[in-house]
XYZ file of N, CA, C and O in Angstrom:
572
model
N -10.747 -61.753 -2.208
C -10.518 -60.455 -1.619
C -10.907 -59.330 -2.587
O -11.534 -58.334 -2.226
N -10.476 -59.566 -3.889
C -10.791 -58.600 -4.802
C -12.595 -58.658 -4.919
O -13.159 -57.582 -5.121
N -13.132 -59.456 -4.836
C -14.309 -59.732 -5.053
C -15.256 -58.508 -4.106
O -16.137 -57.732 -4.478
N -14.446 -58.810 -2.343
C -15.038 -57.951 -1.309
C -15.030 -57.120 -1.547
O -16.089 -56.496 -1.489
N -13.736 -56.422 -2.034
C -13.622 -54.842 -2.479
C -14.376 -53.975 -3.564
O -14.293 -52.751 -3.673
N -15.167 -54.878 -4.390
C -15.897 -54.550 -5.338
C -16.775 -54.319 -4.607
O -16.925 -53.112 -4.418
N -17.681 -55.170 -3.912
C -18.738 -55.131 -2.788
C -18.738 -53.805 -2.421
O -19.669 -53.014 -2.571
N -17.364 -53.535 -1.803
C -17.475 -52.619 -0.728
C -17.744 -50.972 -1.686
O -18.618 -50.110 -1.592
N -16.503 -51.114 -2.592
C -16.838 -50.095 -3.510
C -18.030 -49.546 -4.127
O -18.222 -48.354 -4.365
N -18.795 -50.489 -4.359
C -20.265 -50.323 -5.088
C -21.115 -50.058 -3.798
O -22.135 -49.399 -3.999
N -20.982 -50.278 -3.085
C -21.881 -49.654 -2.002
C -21.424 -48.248 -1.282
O -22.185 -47.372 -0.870
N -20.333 -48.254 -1.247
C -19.618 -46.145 -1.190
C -20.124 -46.061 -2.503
O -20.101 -44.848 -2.710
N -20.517 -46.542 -3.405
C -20.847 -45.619 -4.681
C -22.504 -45.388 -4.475
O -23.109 -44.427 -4.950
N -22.992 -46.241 -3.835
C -24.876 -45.566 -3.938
C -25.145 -45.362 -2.762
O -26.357 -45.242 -2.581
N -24.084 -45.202 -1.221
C -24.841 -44.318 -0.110
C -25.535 -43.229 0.042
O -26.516 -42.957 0.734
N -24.704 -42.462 -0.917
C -25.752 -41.013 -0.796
C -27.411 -40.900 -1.209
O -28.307 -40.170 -0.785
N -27.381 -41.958 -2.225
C -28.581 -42.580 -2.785
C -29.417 -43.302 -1.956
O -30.613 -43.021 -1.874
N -28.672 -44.632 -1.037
C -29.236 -44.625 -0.004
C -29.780 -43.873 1.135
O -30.967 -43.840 1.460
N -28.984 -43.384 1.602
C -29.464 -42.162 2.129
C -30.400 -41.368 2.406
O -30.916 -41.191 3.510
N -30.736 -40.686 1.064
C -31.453 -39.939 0.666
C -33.210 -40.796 0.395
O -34.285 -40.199 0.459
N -33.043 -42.131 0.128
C -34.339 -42.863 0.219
C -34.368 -43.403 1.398
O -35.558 -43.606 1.641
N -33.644 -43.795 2.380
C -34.401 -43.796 3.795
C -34.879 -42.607 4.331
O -35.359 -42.684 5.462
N -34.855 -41.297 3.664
C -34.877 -40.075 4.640
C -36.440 -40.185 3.775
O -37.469 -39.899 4.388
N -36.506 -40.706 2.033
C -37.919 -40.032 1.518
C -38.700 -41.097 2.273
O -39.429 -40.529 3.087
N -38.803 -42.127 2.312
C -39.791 -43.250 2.684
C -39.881 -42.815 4.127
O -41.034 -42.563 4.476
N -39.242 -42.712 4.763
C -39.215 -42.267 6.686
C -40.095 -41.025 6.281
O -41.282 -41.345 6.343
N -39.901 -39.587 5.848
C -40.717 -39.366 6.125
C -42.441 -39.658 5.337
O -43.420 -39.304 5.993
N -42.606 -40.179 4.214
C -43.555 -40.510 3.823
C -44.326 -41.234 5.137
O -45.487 -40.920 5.399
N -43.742 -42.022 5.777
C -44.591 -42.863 6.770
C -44.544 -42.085 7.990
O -45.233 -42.560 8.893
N -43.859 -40.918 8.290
C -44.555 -40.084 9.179
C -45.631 -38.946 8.919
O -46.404 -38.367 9.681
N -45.405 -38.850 7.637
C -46.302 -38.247 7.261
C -47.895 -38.906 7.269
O -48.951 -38.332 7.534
N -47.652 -40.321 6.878
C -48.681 -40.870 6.930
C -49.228 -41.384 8.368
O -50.294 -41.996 8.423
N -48.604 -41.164 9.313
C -48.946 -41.905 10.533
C -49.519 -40.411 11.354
O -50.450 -40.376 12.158
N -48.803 -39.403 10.966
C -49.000 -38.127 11.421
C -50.805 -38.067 11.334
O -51.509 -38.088 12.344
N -51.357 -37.989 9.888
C -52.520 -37.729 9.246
C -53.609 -38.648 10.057
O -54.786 -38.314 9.917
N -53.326 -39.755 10.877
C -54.268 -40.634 11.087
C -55.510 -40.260 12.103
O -56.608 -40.815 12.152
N -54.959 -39.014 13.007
C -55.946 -38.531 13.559
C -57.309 -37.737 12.821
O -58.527 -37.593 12.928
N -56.374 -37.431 12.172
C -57.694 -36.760 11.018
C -58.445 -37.757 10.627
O -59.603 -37.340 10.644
N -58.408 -39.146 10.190
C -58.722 -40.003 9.724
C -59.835 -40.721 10.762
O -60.942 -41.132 10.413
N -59.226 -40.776 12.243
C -59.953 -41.640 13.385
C -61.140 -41.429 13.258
O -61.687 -42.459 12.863
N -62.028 -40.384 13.427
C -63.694 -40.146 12.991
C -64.021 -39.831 12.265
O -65.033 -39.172 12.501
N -63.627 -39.897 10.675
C -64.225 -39.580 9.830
C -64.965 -41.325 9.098
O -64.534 -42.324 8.522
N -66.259 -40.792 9.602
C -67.302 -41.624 9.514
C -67.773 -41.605 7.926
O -68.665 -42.321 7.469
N -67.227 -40.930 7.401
C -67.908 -40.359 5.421
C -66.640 -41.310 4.759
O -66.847 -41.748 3.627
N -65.740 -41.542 5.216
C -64.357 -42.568 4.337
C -64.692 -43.494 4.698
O -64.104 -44.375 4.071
N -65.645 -44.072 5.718
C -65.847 -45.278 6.421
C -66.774 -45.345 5.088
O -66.218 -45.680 4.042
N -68.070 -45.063 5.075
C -68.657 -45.220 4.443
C -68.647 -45.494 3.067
O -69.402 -46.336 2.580
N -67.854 -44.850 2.413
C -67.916 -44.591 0.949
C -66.805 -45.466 0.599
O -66.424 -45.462 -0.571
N -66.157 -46.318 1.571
C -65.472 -47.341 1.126
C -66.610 -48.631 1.515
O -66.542 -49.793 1.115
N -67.375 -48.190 2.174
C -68.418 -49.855 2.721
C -69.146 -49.981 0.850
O -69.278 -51.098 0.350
N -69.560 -48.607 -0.003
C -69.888 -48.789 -0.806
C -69.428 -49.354 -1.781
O -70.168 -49.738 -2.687
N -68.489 -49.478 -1.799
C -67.294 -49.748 -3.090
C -67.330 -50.999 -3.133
O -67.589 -51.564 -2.070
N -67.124 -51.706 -4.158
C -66.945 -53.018 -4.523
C -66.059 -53.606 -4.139
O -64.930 -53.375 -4.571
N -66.397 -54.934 -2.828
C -65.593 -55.951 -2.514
C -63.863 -55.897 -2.865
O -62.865 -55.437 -2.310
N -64.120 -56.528 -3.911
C -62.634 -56.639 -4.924
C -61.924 -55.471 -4.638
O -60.856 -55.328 -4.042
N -62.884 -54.432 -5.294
C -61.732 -53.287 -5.331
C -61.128 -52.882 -4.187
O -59.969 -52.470 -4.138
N -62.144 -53.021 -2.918
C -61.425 -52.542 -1.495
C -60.304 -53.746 -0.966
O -59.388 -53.517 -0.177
N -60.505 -54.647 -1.389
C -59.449 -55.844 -1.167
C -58.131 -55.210 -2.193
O -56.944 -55.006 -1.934
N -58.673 -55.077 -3.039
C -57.355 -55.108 -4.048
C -56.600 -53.837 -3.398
O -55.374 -53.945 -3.397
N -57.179 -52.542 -2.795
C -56.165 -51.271 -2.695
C -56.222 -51.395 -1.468
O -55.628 -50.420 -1.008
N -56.678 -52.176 -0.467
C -55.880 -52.451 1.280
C -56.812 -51.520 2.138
O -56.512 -50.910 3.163
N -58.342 -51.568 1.294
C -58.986 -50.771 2.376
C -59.796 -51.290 3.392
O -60.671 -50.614 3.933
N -59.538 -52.527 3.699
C -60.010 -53.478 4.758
C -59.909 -52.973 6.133
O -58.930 -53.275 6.816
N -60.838 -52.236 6.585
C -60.539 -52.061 8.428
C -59.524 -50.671 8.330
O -58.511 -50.390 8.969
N -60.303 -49.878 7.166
C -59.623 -48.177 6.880
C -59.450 -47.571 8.043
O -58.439 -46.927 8.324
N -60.954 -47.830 9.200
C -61.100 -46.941 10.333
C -60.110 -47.323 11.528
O -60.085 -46.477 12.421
N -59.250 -48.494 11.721
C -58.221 -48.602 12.307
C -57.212 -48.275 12.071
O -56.969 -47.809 10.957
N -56.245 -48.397 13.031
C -54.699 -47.498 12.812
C -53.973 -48.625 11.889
O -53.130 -48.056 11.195
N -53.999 -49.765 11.686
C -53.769 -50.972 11.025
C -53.752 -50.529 9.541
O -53.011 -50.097 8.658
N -55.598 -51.070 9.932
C -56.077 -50.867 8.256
C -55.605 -49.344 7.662
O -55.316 -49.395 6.467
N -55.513 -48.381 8.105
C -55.227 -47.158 7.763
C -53.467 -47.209 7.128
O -53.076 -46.626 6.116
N -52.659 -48.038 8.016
C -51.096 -47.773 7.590
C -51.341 -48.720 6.235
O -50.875 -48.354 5.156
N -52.142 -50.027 6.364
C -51.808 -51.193 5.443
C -52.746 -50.262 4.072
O -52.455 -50.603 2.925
N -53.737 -49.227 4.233
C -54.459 -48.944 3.337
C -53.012 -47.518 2.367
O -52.580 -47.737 1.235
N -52.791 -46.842 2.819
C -52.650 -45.923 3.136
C -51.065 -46.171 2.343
O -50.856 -45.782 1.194
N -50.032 -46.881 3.184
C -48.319 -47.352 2.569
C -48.018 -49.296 2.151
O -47.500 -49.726 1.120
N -48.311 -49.751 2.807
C -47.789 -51.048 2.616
C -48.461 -51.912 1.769
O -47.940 -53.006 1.549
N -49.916 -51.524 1.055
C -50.391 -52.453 0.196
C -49.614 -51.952 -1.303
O -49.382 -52.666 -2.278
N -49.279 -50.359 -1.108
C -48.806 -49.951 -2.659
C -47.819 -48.728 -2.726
O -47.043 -48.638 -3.678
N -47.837 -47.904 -1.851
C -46.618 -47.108 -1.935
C -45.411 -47.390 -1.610
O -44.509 -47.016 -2.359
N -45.187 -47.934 -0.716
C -44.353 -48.504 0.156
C -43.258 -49.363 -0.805
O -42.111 -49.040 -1.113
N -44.228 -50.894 -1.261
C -43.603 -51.771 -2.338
C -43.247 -51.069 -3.229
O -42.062 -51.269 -3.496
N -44.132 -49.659 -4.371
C -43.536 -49.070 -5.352
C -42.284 -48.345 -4.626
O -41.215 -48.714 -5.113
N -42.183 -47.575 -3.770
C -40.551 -46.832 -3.503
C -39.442 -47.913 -3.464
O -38.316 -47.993 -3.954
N -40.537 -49.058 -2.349
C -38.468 -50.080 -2.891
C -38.313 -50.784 -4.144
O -37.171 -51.087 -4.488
N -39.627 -51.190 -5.121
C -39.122 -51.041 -6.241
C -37.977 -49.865 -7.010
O -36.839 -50.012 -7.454
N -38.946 -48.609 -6.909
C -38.284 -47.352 -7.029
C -36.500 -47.193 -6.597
O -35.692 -46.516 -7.233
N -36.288 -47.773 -5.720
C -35.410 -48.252 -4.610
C -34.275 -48.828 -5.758
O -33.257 -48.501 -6.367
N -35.009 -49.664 -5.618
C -33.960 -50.965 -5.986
C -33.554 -50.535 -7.483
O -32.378 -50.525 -7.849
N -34.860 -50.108 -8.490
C -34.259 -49.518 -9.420
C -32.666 -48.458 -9.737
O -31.656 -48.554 -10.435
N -33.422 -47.191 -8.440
C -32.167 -46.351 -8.872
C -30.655 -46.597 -8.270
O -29.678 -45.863 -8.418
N -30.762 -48.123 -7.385
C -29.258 -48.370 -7.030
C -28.553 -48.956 -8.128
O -27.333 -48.938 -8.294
N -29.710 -49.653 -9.109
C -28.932 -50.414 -10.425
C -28.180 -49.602 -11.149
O -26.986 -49.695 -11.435
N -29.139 -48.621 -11.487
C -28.987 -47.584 -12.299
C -27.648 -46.958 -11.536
O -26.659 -46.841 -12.260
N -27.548 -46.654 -10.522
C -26.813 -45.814 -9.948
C -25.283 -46.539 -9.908
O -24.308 -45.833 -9.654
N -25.142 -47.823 -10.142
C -23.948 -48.844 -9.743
C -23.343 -48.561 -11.296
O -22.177 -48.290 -11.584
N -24.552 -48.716 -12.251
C -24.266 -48.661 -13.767
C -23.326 -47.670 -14.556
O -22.144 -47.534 -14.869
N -24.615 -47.030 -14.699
C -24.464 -45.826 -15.300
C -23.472 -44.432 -14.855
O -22.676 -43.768 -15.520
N -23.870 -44.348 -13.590
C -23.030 -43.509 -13.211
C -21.047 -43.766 -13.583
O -20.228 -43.051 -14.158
N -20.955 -45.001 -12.972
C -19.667 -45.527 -13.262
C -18.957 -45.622 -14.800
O -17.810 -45.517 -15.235
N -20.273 -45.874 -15.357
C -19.981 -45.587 -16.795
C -19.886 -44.351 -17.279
O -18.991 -44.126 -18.093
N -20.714 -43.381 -16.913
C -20.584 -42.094 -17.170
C -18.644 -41.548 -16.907
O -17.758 -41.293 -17.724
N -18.666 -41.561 -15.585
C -17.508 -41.168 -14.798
C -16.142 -41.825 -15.507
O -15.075 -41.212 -15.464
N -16.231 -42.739 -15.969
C -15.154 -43.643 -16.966
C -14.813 -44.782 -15.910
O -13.639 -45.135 -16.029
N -15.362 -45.319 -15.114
C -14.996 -46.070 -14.272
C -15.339 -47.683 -14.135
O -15.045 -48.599 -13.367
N -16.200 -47.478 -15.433
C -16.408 -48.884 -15.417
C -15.727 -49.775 -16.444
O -16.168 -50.922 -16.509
N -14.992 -49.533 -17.043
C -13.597 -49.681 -17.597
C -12.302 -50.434 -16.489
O -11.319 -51.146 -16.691
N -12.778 -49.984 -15.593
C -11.497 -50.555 -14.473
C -12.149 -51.510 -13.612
O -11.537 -52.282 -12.874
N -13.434 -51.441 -13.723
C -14.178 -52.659 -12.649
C -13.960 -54.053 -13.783
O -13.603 -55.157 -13.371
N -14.255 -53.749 -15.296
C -14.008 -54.873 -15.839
C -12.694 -55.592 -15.998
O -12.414 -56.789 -16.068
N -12.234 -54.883 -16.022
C -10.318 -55.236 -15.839
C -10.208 -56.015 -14.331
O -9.569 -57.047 -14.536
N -10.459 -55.952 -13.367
C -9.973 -56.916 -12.807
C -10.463 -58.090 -13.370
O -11.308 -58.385 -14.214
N -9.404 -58.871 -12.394
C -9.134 -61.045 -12.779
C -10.334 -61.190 -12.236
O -10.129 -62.123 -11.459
N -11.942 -60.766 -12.071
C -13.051 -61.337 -11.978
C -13.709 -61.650 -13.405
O -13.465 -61.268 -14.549
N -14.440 -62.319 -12.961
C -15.330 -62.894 -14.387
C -16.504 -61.386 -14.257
O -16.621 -60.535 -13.375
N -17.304 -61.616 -15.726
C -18.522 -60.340 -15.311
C -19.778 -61.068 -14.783
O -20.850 -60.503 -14.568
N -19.509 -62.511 -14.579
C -20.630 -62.666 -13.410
C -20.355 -62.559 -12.374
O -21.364 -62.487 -11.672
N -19.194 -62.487 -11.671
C -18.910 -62.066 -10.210
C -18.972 -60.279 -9.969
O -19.498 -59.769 -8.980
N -18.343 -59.525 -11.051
C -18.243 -58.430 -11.012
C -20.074 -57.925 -10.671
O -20.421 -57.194 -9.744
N -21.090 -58.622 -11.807
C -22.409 -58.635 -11.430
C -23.132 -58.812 -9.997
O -23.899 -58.109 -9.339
N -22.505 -60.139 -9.812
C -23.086 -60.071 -8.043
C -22.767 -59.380 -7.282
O -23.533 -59.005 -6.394
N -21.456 -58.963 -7.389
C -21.017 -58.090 -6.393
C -21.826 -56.850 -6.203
O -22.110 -56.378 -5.102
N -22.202 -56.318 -7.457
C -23.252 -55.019 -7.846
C -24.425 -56.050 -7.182
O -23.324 -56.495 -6.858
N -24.974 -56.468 -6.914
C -26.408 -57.221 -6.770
C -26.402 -57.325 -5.459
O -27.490 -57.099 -4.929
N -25.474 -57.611 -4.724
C -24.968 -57.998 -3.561
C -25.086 -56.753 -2.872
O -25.964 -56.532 -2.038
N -24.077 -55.824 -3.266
C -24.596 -53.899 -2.904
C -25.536 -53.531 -2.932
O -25.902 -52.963 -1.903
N -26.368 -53.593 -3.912
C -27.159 -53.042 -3.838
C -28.706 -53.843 -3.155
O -29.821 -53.335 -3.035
N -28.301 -55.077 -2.839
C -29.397 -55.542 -1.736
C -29.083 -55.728 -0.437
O -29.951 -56.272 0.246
N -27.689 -55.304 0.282
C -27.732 -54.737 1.320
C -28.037 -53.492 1.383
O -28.879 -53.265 2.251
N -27.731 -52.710 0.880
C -28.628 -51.455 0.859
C -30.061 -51.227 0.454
O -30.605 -50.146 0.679
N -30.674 -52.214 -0.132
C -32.203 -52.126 0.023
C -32.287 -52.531 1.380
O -32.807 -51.612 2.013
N -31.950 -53.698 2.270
C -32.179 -54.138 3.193
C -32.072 -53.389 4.404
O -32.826 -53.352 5.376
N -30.974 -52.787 4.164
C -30.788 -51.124 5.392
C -31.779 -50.020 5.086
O -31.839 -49.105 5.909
N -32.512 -49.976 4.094
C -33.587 -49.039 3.640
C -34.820 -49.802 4.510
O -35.327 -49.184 5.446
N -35.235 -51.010 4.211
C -36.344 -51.709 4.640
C -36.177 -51.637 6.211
O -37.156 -51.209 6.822
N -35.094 -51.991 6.921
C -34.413 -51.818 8.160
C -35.100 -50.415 8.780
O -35.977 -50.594 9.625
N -34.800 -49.190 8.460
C -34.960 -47.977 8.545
C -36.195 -47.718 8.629
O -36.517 -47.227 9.711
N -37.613 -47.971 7.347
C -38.181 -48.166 7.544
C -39.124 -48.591 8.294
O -40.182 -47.961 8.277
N -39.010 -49.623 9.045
C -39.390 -50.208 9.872
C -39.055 -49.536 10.745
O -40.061 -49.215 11.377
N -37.853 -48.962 11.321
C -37.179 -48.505 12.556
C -38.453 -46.940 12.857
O -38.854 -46.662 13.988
N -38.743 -46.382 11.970
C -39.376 -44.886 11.700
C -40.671 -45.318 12.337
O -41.281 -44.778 13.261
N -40.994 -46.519 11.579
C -43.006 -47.129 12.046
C -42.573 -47.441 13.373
O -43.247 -47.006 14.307
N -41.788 -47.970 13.550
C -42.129 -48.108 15.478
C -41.936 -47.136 16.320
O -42.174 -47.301 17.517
């Protein structure tokens, strides 16, 4: 029981954080889905990616740019996308951590009868349901 409550605690501790990164990534991908008309005939990005070297257009997701596909996969999901929930996942660590430490509060999470590998998962545990409600969201915005 004490275990849940840690759970639960550490996740009221990085909602606002959550929050605030489903609102940046949502709109990043409307922003980006917004732009695509501009994108539909421009025949000069078509091109000047046909020039570019194999590899490199594989490697940055510019495969089939001139579709609405290739455009989202070019555009968020081969590299912005993965860097924000890195980004993501970073500042909930940080945010479970530090902050608590700052505040004097992590002094009392170690005091309970948990071990500090449970006290750990529990932080790990928070903070990947809340990546997962971010990714959730995400997704919810693209459709």
């Amino acid at each position: 029981m004490r275990t849940l409550q840690l759970v639960v605690d550490s996740m009221r501790t990085i909602r606002r954080g959550a929050v605030l990164w489903c609102l940046a990534i949502g709109v990043l991908i409307l922003a980006t889905v917004a732009f695509w008309p501009a994108f539909q005939g421009a025949s000069g990005i078509t091109q000047a990616i046909d020039q570019m070297p194999a590899t490199m257009v594989q490697a940055f997701g510019l495969e089939h740019f001139g579709t609405p596909a290739g455009f989202l996969r070019g555009n968020l999901y081969d590299l912005l996308v993965p860097l924000m929930m890195a980004g993501t996942a970073i500042s909930f660590a940080n945010g479970l951590t530090a902050s608590e430490e700052d505040a004097g509060r992590l002094e009392l999470v170690f005091a309970q009868p948990i071990s500090y590998q449970a006290s750990f998962l529990t932080r790990v545990t928070a903070g990947a349901a809340w990546l997962a409600l971010v990714v959730v969201a995400a997704a919810v915005v693209q459709l």
